[in-house]
Coordinates of C-alpha atoms in Angstrom, one line a residue:
Chain A
M41 CA 0.1 0.1 0.0
A42 CA 1.1 3.4 -0.8
K43 CA 2.6 5.5 2.0
K44 CA -0.1 8.1 3.3
Y45 CA -0.2 11.2 5.2
A46 CA -2.9 13.0 6.9
V47 CA -4.5 16.4 5.8
R48 CA -7.1 18.6 7.4
N49 CA -9.9 20.3 5.5
I50 CA -10.0 23.6 7.6
R51 CA -13.6 24.2 6.3
L52 CA -14.8 21.0 7.6
C53 CA -13.0 21.2 10.9
T54 CA -15.5 21.6 13.8
K55 CA -12.7 21.7 16.4
D56 CA -13.7 18.7 18.5
C57 CA -9.9 18.1 18.5
L58 CA -10.2 14.2 19.0
C59 CA -7.3 14.2 16.4
L60 CA -5.0 15.9 19.1
Y61 CA -5.8 13.2 21.5
V62 CA -5.3 10.1 19.3
C63 CA -2.3 11.4 17.4
P64 CA 0.8 9.3 18.6
T65 CA 3.4 12.0 17.5
G66 CA 1.6 15.2 17.9
A67 CA 1.5 15.9 14.2
T68 CA -2.1 17.2 14.3
D69 CA -1.4 20.0 17.2
T70 CA -0.1 22.9 15.2
E71 CA -0.4 26.6 15.4
N72 CA -1.6 26.9 11.8
S73 CA -4.0 23.8 11.9
I74 CA -2.0 22.1 9.0
I75 CA -1.1 18.8 10.0
D76 CA 2.9 18.4 10.2
V77 CA 3.9 16.0 7.5
E78 CA 7.2 15.6 8.9
K79 CA 5.9 14.2 12.2
C80 CA 2.9 12.3 10.5
I81 CA 3.6 8.6 10.4
G82 CA 0.4 8.0 8.3
C83 CA -1.4 5.7 11.0
G84 CA -4.8 7.2 10.0
D85 CA -5.9 7.4 13.6
C86 CA -6.9 11.0 13.3
A87 CA -8.9 10.5 10.3
D88 CA -10.8 7.6 12.1
A89 CA -11.4 9.6 15.0
C90 CA -12.6 13.0 13.4
P91 CA -16.4 13.3 13.9
S92 CA -16.7 15.7 11.1
R93 CA -14.7 13.8 8.5
A94 CA -12.4 16.7 8.1
I95 CA -9.3 14.7 7.8
S96 CA -8.2 12.6 4.7
M97 CA -5.3 10.5 4.5
V98 CA -3.6 11.4 1.0
P99 CA -0.7 9.2 -0.7
F100 CA 2.7 10.5 -1.3
D101 CA 2.6 9.0 -4.7
Y102 CA -0.4 9.2 -6.9
P103 CA -1.2 6.4 -9.6
P104 CA -0.7 7.3 -13.2
Q105 CA -3.6 9.1 -14.6
Q106 CA -6.1 7.7 -17.0
Q107 CA -4.8 7.5 -20.7
K108 CA -6.8 9.7 -23.3
T109 CA -7.1 8.9 -27.0
D110 CA -6.0 11.6 -29.5
E111 CA -9.4 11.9 -30.8
V112 CA -10.8 12.6 -27.4
I113 CA -7.9 15.0 -26.8
G114 CA -8.4 16.7 -30.1
A115 CA -12.4 17.1 -29.5
L116 CA -12.0 18.4 -26.2
R117 CA -9.3 20.9 -27.3
A118 CA -11.5 22.3 -29.8
L119 CA -14.2 22.9 -27.1
L120 CA -11.6 24.4 -24.6
R121 CA -10.8 26.8 -27.6
S122 CA -14.4 28.0 -27.9
K123 CA -14.8 28.3 -24.2
S124 CA -11.6 30.3 -23.9
Q125 CA -12.8 32.6 -26.7
Q126 CA -16.1 33.2 -24.7
E127 CA -14.0 33.9 -21.6
S128 CA -11.9 36.5 -23.4
I129 CA -15.0 38.2 -25.1
A130 CA -17.0 38.2 -21.7
A131 CA -13.8 39.7 -20.1
G132 CA -14.2 42.7 -22.6
L133 CA -17.8 43.3 -21.7
P134 CA -19.4 45.3 -18.6
G135 CA -21.6 44.2 -15.9
K136 CA -22.1 41.5 -13.4
L137 CA -23.5 39.1 -16.1
A138 CA -20.5 39.3 -18.2
A139 CA -18.2 39.0 -15.1
A140 CA -20.2 35.7 -14.2
I141 CA -19.9 34.2 -17.9
E142 CA -16.2 35.1 -18.1
K143 CA -15.7 33.0 -14.7
S144 CA -18.2 30.3 -15.8
N145 CA -16.3 29.7 -19.1
H146 CA -12.8 29.4 -17.3
I147 CA -14.3 26.9 -15.0
M148 CA -15.7 25.0 -18.0
A149 CA -12.5 25.3 -19.7
E150 CA -10.5 23.9 -16.8
D151 CA -12.7 21.1 -16.5
I152 CA -12.4 20.2 -20.1
I153 CA -8.5 20.5 -20.2
R154 CA -8.5 18.4 -17.1
E155 CA -10.2 15.6 -18.8
A156 CA -7.9 16.2 -21.8
G157 CA -4.8 14.6 -20.2
Y158 CA -4.1 17.3 -17.6
M159 CA -5.7 15.9 -14.5
L160 CA -2.6 15.0 -12.2
P161 CA -0.1 17.8 -11.5
Q162 CA 2.4 14.9 -11.0
S163 CA 1.8 13.5 -14.6
D164 CA 4.4 13.0 -17.2
N165 CA 2.0 15.4 -19.5
V166 CA 2.7 18.2 -16.9
Q167 CA 6.5 17.6 -16.7
V168 CA 6.6 17.9 -20.5
F169 CA 4.5 21.0 -20.7
L170 CA 6.8 22.6 -18.0
R171 CA 10.0 21.5 -19.7
S172 CA 8.4 22.8 -23.1
L173 CA 8.1 26.3 -21.5
L174 CA 11.6 26.5 -20.6
D175 CA 12.8 25.5 -23.9
N176 CA 10.6 27.9 -25.9
N177 CA 11.5 31.7 -26.2
Q178 CA 9.1 33.5 -23.6
T179 CA 8.4 37.1 -23.4
E180 CA 9.6 39.4 -20.6
G181 CA 8.1 38.7 -17.3
F182 CA 8.0 34.9 -17.8
P183 CA 8.4 33.4 -14.3
R184 CA 11.3 31.0 -15.3
E185 CA 12.1 30.3 -11.7
A186 CA 8.6 29.3 -10.7
V187 CA 8.6 26.9 -13.6
E188 CA 12.0 25.4 -12.6
R189 CA 10.8 25.2 -9.0
L190 CA 7.5 23.4 -10.1
I191 CA 9.6 21.0 -12.2
E192 CA 11.7 20.0 -9.2
L193 CA 8.7 19.8 -6.7
L194 CA 6.6 17.6 -8.8
S195 CA 9.3 15.3 -10.1
K196 CA 10.1 14.5 -6.5
N197 CA 7.1 12.1 -6.9
M198 CA 9.3 10.1 -9.4
E199 CA 12.3 10.3 -7.0
D200 CA 10.1 9.0 -4.3
D201 CA 9.5 6.1 -6.7
K202 CA 13.2 5.4 -7.1
M203 CA 13.6 5.4 -3.3
S204 CA 10.8 2.8 -3.0
E205 CA 12.7 0.9 -5.6
N206 CA 15.5 1.1 -3.4
N207 CA 13.7 -0.1 -0.4
T208 CA 12.6 -3.1 -2.5
L209 CA 16.1 -3.8 -3.6
K210 CA 17.2 -3.7 0.2
N211 CA 14.3 -5.9 0.9
L212 CA 15.3 -8.3 -1.8
M213 CA 18.7 -8.6 -0.4
T214 CA 17.7 -9.2 3.1
A215 CA 15.5 -11.9 1.9
F216 CA 18.3 -13.4 -0.1
T217 CA 20.4 -13.6 3.1
G218 CA 17.6 -15.1 5.0
E219 CA 16.8 -17.6 2.4
A220 CA 20.5 -18.5 2.1
E221 CA 20.9 -18.8 5.6
A222 CA 17.9 -21.1 5.8
N223 CA 19.3 -23.2 3.3
R224 CA 22.5 -24.1 5.1
K225 CA 20.7 -24.4 8.5
Y226 CA 18.3 -27.0 7.0
T227 CA 21.4 -28.7 5.4
A228 CA 22.8 -29.1 8.8
Y229 CA 19.5 -30.3 10.3
A230 CA 19.2 -32.9 7.7
K231 CA 22.6 -34.1 8.1
K232 CA 21.9 -34.5 11.9
A233 CA 18.5 -36.4 11.1
E234 CA 20.3 -38.8 8.8
K235 CA 22.8 -39.6 11.7
E236 CA 20.0 -40.1 14.1
G237 CA 18.3 -42.4 11.5
K238 CA 15.3 -40.1 11.1
L239 CA 15.3 -40.5 7.3
N240 CA 12.0 -39.0 6.5
V241 CA 12.7 -35.9 8.6
A242 CA 16.1 -35.7 6.8
K243 CA 14.4 -35.7 3.4
L244 CA 12.1 -32.9 4.3
F245 CA 14.9 -30.7 5.7
R246 CA 16.7 -31.4 2.3
A247 CA 13.7 -30.7 0.1
A248 CA 13.0 -27.5 2.2
A249 CA 16.7 -26.4 1.9
D250 CA 16.3 -26.7 -1.8
A251 CA 13.3 -24.7 -1.9
E252 CA 15.0 -21.9 0.0
T253 CA 17.8 -22.2 -2.4
L254 CA 15.3 -21.6 -5.2
H255 CA 14.1 -18.6 -3.4
A256 CA 17.4 -17.3 -2.7
L257 CA 18.5 -17.5 -6.4
K258 CA 15.3 -15.9 -7.5
H259 CA 15.6 -13.0 -5.1
F260 CA 19.1 -12.5 -6.1
E261 CA 18.4 -12.5 -9.8
V262 CA 15.5 -10.1 -9.5
A263 CA 17.8 -7.7 -7.4
G264 CA 19.8 -7.4 -10.5
K265 CA 22.9 -8.7 -8.8
I266 CA 24.2 -11.2 -11.3
G267 CA 26.6 -9.7 -13.9
S268 CA 29.0 -11.2 -16.5
T269 CA 31.0 -14.1 -15.5
A270 CA 34.1 -11.7 -15.4
D271 CA 32.2 -9.3 -13.2
N272 CA 31.1 -12.2 -10.9
L273 CA 34.7 -13.5 -10.8
M274 CA 35.8 -9.9 -9.4
D275 CA 33.0 -9.9 -7.0
G276 CA 34.0 -13.2 -5.7
I277 CA 37.7 -12.0 -5.3
K278 CA 36.3 -9.0 -3.3
G279 CA 34.2 -11.1 -1.2
E280 CA 36.8 -13.7 -0.3
T281 CA 39.6 -11.1 0.2
Y282 CA 37.5 -9.2 2.6
E283 CA 36.7 -12.4 4.5
Y284 CA 40.5 -13.5 4.8
K285 CA 41.9 -10.2 5.2
E286 CA 39.3 -8.2 7.6
M287 CA 36.6 -10.6 8.7
Y288 CA 38.3 -13.6 10.1
P289 CA 41.4 -12.3 11.7
P290 CA 39.6 -10.5 14.5
F291 CA 37.2 -13.3 14.9
V292 CA 40.1 -15.8 15.4
K293 CA 41.6 -13.5 18.0
Q294 CA 38.3 -13.0 19.9
A295 CA 37.8 -16.9 19.9
E296 CA 41.4 -17.4 21.2
A297 CA 40.6 -14.9 23.8
E298 CA 37.4 -16.6 24.8
G299 CA 39.2 -20.1 24.7
N300 CA 36.7 -21.4 22.3
K301 CA 39.1 -23.9 20.5
A302 CA 36.4 -25.1 18.0
A303 CA 35.5 -21.7 16.9
V304 CA 39.2 -20.9 16.5
M305 CA 39.7 -24.1 14.3
S306 CA 36.6 -23.3 12.3
F307 CA 37.5 -19.7 11.6
T308 CA 41.1 -20.5 10.9
F309 CA 40.1 -23.3 8.4
A310 CA 37.7 -21.0 6.7
M311 CA 40.2 -18.0 6.6
K312 CA 42.9 -20.0 5.1
A313 CA 40.6 -21.6 2.4
E314 CA 39.1 -18.2 1.5
E315 CA 42.5 -17.0 0.6
V316 CA 43.1 -20.0 -1.6
H317 CA 39.5 -19.3 -3.2
S318 CA 40.4 -15.6 -3.8
K319 CA 43.7 -16.7 -5.5
L320 CA 41.9 -19.3 -7.8
Y321 CA 39.4 -16.6 -8.8
K322 CA 42.3 -14.4 -9.7
D323 CA 43.6 -17.2 -11.7
A324 CA 40.4 -18.0 -13.4
L325 CA 39.8 -14.3 -14.3
E326 CA 43.1 -14.2 -16.0
N327 CA 42.7 -17.4 -18.0
L328 CA 38.9 -16.5 -18.8
D329 CA 39.3 -17.6 -22.5
N330 CA 41.2 -20.7 -21.9
T331 CA 39.1 -23.6 -23.1
E332 CA 41.4 -26.5 -21.9
E333 CA 39.6 -28.5 -19.1
V334 CA 40.7 -27.8 -15.6
F335 CA 40.0 -29.9 -12.5
Y336 CA 39.6 -28.8 -9.0
Y337 CA 39.7 -30.7 -5.9
L338 CA 37.8 -29.8 -2.7
C339 CA 38.8 -30.8 0.8
P340 CA 35.7 -31.9 2.5
V341 CA 36.9 -31.1 6.0
C342 CA 38.2 -27.2 5.7
G343 CA 37.0 -26.2 2.3
N344 CA 40.5 -25.9 0.8
I345 CA 40.5 -26.2 -3.1
E346 CA 43.4 -27.4 -5.1
K347 CA 44.1 -27.8 -8.7
F348 CA 45.6 -31.2 -8.3
R349 CA 44.9 -34.1 -5.8
P350 CA 47.4 -33.5 -3.1
D351 CA 48.9 -36.0 -0.6
K352 CA 47.6 -34.2 2.1
C353 CA 45.5 -31.0 2.7
S354 CA 48.0 -28.0 3.1
I355 CA 45.5 -26.5 5.7
C356 CA 43.9 -29.2 7.7
N357 CA 46.1 -32.2 7.0
V358 CA 43.4 -34.6 5.7
A359 CA 44.5 -37.3 3.3
G360 CA 44.4 -36.4 -0.5
D361 CA 42.2 -39.5 -1.4
K362 CA 39.3 -37.8 0.6
F363 CA 39.3 -34.8 -1.8
I364 CA 36.3 -34.5 -4.1
E365 CA 37.0 -33.8 -7.7
Y366 CA 35.1 -31.2 -9.7
Chain B
M151 CA -52.1 16.4 -18.4
A152 CA -48.4 16.0 -19.5
K153 CA -45.1 16.7 -17.6
F154 CA -42.1 18.7 -18.8
V155 CA -38.6 18.1 -17.8
C156 CA -35.8 20.5 -17.5
T157 CA -32.9 19.2 -19.5
V158 CA -30.5 21.2 -17.2
C159 CA -31.4 20.2 -13.8
G160 CA -34.1 17.6 -14.1
F161 CA -36.9 19.9 -12.4
V162 CA -40.3 18.3 -13.5
Y163 CA -43.2 20.7 -14.5
D164 CA -46.4 18.8 -13.8
E165 CA -49.5 20.4 -15.6
A166 CA -51.9 18.7 -13.2
S167 CA -50.1 20.1 -10.2
G168 CA -49.0 23.4 -11.3
I169 CA -46.9 25.4 -9.1
P170 CA -49.4 27.1 -6.6
E171 CA -46.7 28.8 -4.5
A172 CA -45.6 30.6 -7.5
G173 CA -49.0 31.6 -8.7
I174 CA -49.5 28.9 -11.2
A175 CA -52.7 27.1 -10.8
P176 CA -53.1 23.3 -11.0
G177 CA -54.0 22.4 -14.5
T178 CA -52.0 25.1 -16.2
K179 CA -51.0 23.8 -19.4
W180 CA -47.4 24.0 -20.5
E181 CA -48.3 26.2 -23.6
D182 CA -50.2 28.6 -21.2
L183 CA -47.1 29.3 -19.3
P184 CA -45.7 32.7 -20.1
E185 CA -42.9 32.7 -22.8
D186 CA -40.4 34.3 -20.3
W187 CA -41.2 31.8 -17.6
V188 CA -37.9 30.1 -16.5
C189 CA -37.1 26.9 -14.4
P190 CA -37.7 27.7 -10.7
L191 CA -34.8 25.6 -9.9
C192 CA -31.9 26.6 -12.2
G193 CA -33.2 29.4 -14.3
A194 CA -33.4 27.6 -17.6
E195 CA -35.8 28.9 -20.3
K196 CA -38.9 27.0 -21.4
S197 CA -37.1 25.9 -24.8
E198 CA -34.7 23.8 -22.4
F199 CA -37.6 21.6 -21.4
E200 CA -38.6 18.2 -22.9
K201 CA -41.9 16.7 -22.5
Q202 CA -41.6 13.6 -20.3
G203 CA -41.9 10.2 -22.4
G204 CA -41.9 12.4 -25.7
S205 CA -40.8 10.8 -28.8
V206 CA -37.2 10.9 -29.6
T207 CA -36.8 13.8 -32.0
A208 CA -34.4 14.0 -34.9
N209 CA -32.0 16.2 -33.3
E210 CA -31.5 13.7 -30.5
E211 CA -29.9 11.0 -32.9
K212 CA -26.4 10.2 -32.1
P213 CA -24.4 12.4 -34.2
K214 CA -21.4 11.1 -36.3
P215 CA -18.1 12.2 -35.0
I216 CA -16.2 14.6 -37.1
M217 CA -12.6 13.3 -37.0
D218 CA -10.8 16.5 -38.0
T219 CA -8.8 16.3 -34.9
P220 CA -5.2 16.6 -36.1
S221 CA -5.8 20.2 -36.9
D222 CA -7.1 20.7 -33.3
M223 CA -4.0 19.5 -31.6
Q224 CA -2.5 22.9 -32.1
E225 CA -0.4 24.8 -29.7
L226 CA -2.3 26.3 -26.9
S227 CA -3.1 29.9 -26.8
P228 CA -1.9 32.1 -23.9
L229 CA -5.3 32.2 -22.5
E230 CA -5.8 28.4 -22.9
L231 CA -2.2 28.1 -21.0
S232 CA -3.6 30.1 -18.1
V233 CA -6.6 27.8 -18.1
L234 CA -4.4 24.9 -17.9
C235 CA -2.2 26.5 -15.0
T236 CA -5.2 27.4 -12.8
N237 CA -6.4 23.7 -13.4
L238 CA -3.2 22.4 -12.2
A239 CA -3.2 25.1 -9.2
R240 CA -6.6 23.7 -8.3
G241 CA -5.3 19.9 -8.5
C242 CA -2.4 21.0 -6.3
E243 CA -4.7 22.8 -3.8
K244 CA -6.8 19.7 -3.4
Q245 CA -3.7 17.7 -2.7
Y246 CA -2.8 20.4 -0.1
K247 CA 0.2 21.5 -1.7
P248 CA 0.4 25.1 -1.0
E249 CA 3.8 26.0 -2.7
E250 CA 2.9 24.4 -5.9
T251 CA -0.6 25.9 -6.0
T252 CA 1.0 29.5 -5.5
L253 CA 3.4 28.9 -8.4
F254 CA 0.8 27.6 -10.8
K255 CA -1.2 30.6 -9.9
L256 CA 1.8 32.8 -10.5
L257 CA 2.2 31.2 -14.1
A258 CA -1.5 31.5 -14.9
D259 CA -1.5 35.2 -14.2
Y260 CA 1.6 35.5 -16.4
F261 CA -0.3 33.8 -19.4
K262 CA -3.4 35.7 -18.8
S263 CA -1.6 39.1 -18.9
A264 CA 0.1 37.7 -22.1
S265 CA -3.1 37.2 -23.9
A266 CA -4.7 39.6 -26.3
P267 CA -8.1 41.0 -25.4
A268 CA -10.8 40.0 -27.6
E269 CA -11.3 42.3 -30.5
N270 CA -14.6 44.2 -30.5
P271 CA -16.5 42.0 -27.9
N272 CA -20.3 41.9 -27.9
F273 CA -23.0 39.7 -26.5
D274 CA -24.1 38.3 -29.9
K275 CA -20.6 37.0 -30.6
L276 CA -21.0 35.1 -27.1
L277 CA -24.3 33.8 -28.3
E278 CA -23.1 32.6 -31.6
L279 CA -20.3 30.5 -30.0
I280 CA -22.7 29.1 -27.5
D281 CA -24.9 27.9 -30.3
K282 CA -21.9 26.4 -32.1
D283 CA -20.8 24.5 -28.9
L284 CA -24.4 23.1 -28.6
K285 CA -24.9 22.2 -32.0
Q286 CA -21.3 21.0 -32.9
G287 CA -18.7 21.1 -30.4
I288 CA -20.4 19.2 -27.6
P289 CA -22.2 16.7 -29.6
N290 CA -19.1 16.0 -31.6
A291 CA -17.0 15.4 -28.4
N292 CA -19.7 13.4 -26.9
A293 CA -19.7 11.0 -29.9
I294 CA -16.0 10.6 -29.8
A295 CA -15.8 10.1 -26.0
S296 CA -18.8 7.5 -25.9
D297 CA -17.0 5.5 -28.8
V298 CA -14.1 5.0 -26.5
K299 CA -16.2 4.8 -23.3
D300 CA -14.2 7.7 -21.8
R301 CA -16.4 8.3 -18.6
G302 CA -14.3 11.1 -17.6
A303 CA -14.7 13.1 -20.6
L304 CA -18.3 12.4 -20.8
R305 CA -18.8 13.6 -17.3
A306 CA -17.2 17.0 -18.1
L307 CA -19.3 17.2 -21.4
V308 CA -22.6 16.5 -19.4
W309 CA -21.6 19.4 -17.1
S310 CA -20.5 21.8 -19.8
E311 CA -23.5 21.3 -22.0
K312 CA -25.9 22.0 -19.1
V313 CA -24.1 25.1 -18.0
T314 CA -23.7 26.3 -21.9
R315 CA -27.6 25.9 -21.9
I316 CA -28.0 28.0 -18.8
L317 CA -25.6 30.6 -20.3
K318 CA -27.8 30.7 -23.5
S319 CA -30.9 31.1 -21.3
L320 CA -29.3 34.0 -19.2
L321 CA -28.1 35.6 -22.4
T322 CA -31.3 35.6 -24.3
R323 CA -33.1 36.9 -21.3
Y324 CA -30.5 39.7 -20.9
K325 CA -31.0 40.7 -24.6
K326 CA -34.8 41.3 -23.9
D327 CA -34.6 42.6 -20.3
G328 CA -31.2 44.2 -20.2
D329 CA -29.8 45.2 -16.6
A330 CA -33.0 45.1 -15.1
M331 CA -33.0 41.5 -14.7
L332 CA -30.0 41.9 -12.5
E333 CA -31.3 44.6 -10.5
N334 CA -31.4 43.9 -6.7
T335 CA -30.3 40.4 -7.1
G336 CA -27.3 38.4 -6.4
V337 CA -25.2 36.7 -9.1
Y338 CA -23.4 33.4 -8.2
V339 CA -21.0 31.0 -9.9
C340 CA -20.7 27.4 -8.9
T341 CA -16.9 27.1 -8.7
I342 CA -16.9 23.5 -9.5
C343 CA -18.9 23.5 -12.7
G344 CA -19.5 27.2 -13.8
F345 CA -23.3 27.1 -13.2
I346 CA -24.6 30.7 -12.8
Y347 CA -27.4 31.5 -10.6
I348 CA -29.3 34.6 -10.5
G349 CA -31.5 35.4 -7.3
D350 CA -31.0 35.5 -3.6
K351 CA -32.0 32.2 -2.4
L352 CA -29.4 29.7 -3.5
P353 CA -30.4 26.0 -4.1
E354 CA -29.1 23.8 -1.4
V355 CA -27.0 22.1 -4.0
C356 CA -25.8 23.1 -7.6
P357 CA -28.6 22.1 -10.1
V358 CA -25.9 20.9 -12.4
C359 CA -23.2 19.2 -10.4
K360 CA -24.9 18.8 -7.2
V361 CA -22.1 20.3 -5.1
P362 CA -23.3 21.9 -1.8
N363 CA -23.9 25.7 -2.3
W364 CA -21.1 26.9 -0.1
K365 CA -18.9 26.2 -3.2
F366 CA -20.7 29.1 -5.0
E367 CA -19.1 32.5 -5.3
K368 CA -20.9 35.6 -5.5
V369 CA -19.9 37.8 -8.5
E370 CA -19.5 41.6 -7.9
G371 CA -20.2 44.1 -10.6
R372 CA -17.2 45.7 -12.3
G373 CA -17.0 48.9 -14.3
L374 CA -15.4 48.8 -17.9

């Protein structure tokens, strides 16, 4: 739902002041009766409480206006021209009736142009119109600054759109992290269930883990985070380097200080393996066009990767025949 | 005994009941009402009434749209631009955006001052344009808007047509009675649809757009 804020119609307000009692932030209590947009959190409590229905909740962003066909616009513009001419003629005539007719035609003309594609001040049509005013030569007295300010104020709507896109991007990445975490968690639970012989539960955990992988991959893709393979390698190098240089060293120290030997080992294995990964990524990036087949061997204990099967793991000493070939 | 309906506001004159409070006895036939009799609700002339349940007349047939639109997609004149800007000011006002409202009004004032005054203005010219709107402009736009089911445009056209009919009635009376018709009486304009009311007892709601009467604005005289 679009974010909203409260506005008060002062003509309808009967000063029952219920809005002052219910507002959680004090936004409704102002010396000029205009509800403070900065303070309003859009909860709508004031609008619900107002006995005179003087408060409305209005959105920050309006939906796009209705599309108009060229034919409708053309027919309405012809009528606009006539009403405008009548306004002009009436303006040149004396008396109250002429003054009323001038006003009446202006109001009809406004309504007609509104229906000819100029309903919403925040619409693209209005932006195009305002920008065209700046491009064209204008006579003296043209309020250029007013037009520039209007363009800025009314296109804020579009910037807000971009900001909400950014929020969605943030949400996608949060969801990606959560789903990725759930995938590893369920994989660990599945292994445990297998050990306990609870094979049906293990199956469920594996299926759920795979499901979370699907979600994570989709979120990541929608967030637009997958680049070319060269880009992805560079991102891999960045991530692994950060982990082995910045993230793990203080983690290891902290675990040592706390005497948590298992954590020291877990962090150290990972730190050393990440360094290897980063070097392998660099190597792959340099040989991106190499089509000759390469084999990789993964240490199942510490996560070390070698390009040949070693006698034993250089990080954790596990025997080379345990390595998994890729 | 027949009934006659006002095409502007929907008021029904029932010959059987007359309007006793206005001195029209029950049983007064439509054709016996004085020629200068006007709708007690909105002020439309007798000619704007239709017999209820009457047969569809030739001019009620759906007109064929005239598709000469490209030539009408012209640049807007300065006065039309002022209309566009006051319309947008209104839109901003409704959204409670005071800064934008003021800026659009400023821009509207600029365009209005940049527009050339009408050459040799007179009431007959006004009536001529009104007639053209009623015979051509509005029916044409109506036909085009119904073809594409543009309800918004149709709504604006319904209001415009009714207000235009009222302007025609008022101008016709004014030609006959002159300023006498405006003596000691208020002139009001509905700020929503442009309906003009002449009299001192405003209808509760606008006969055309049905907005409450506090949206009406009193027109003061001006010297020219």
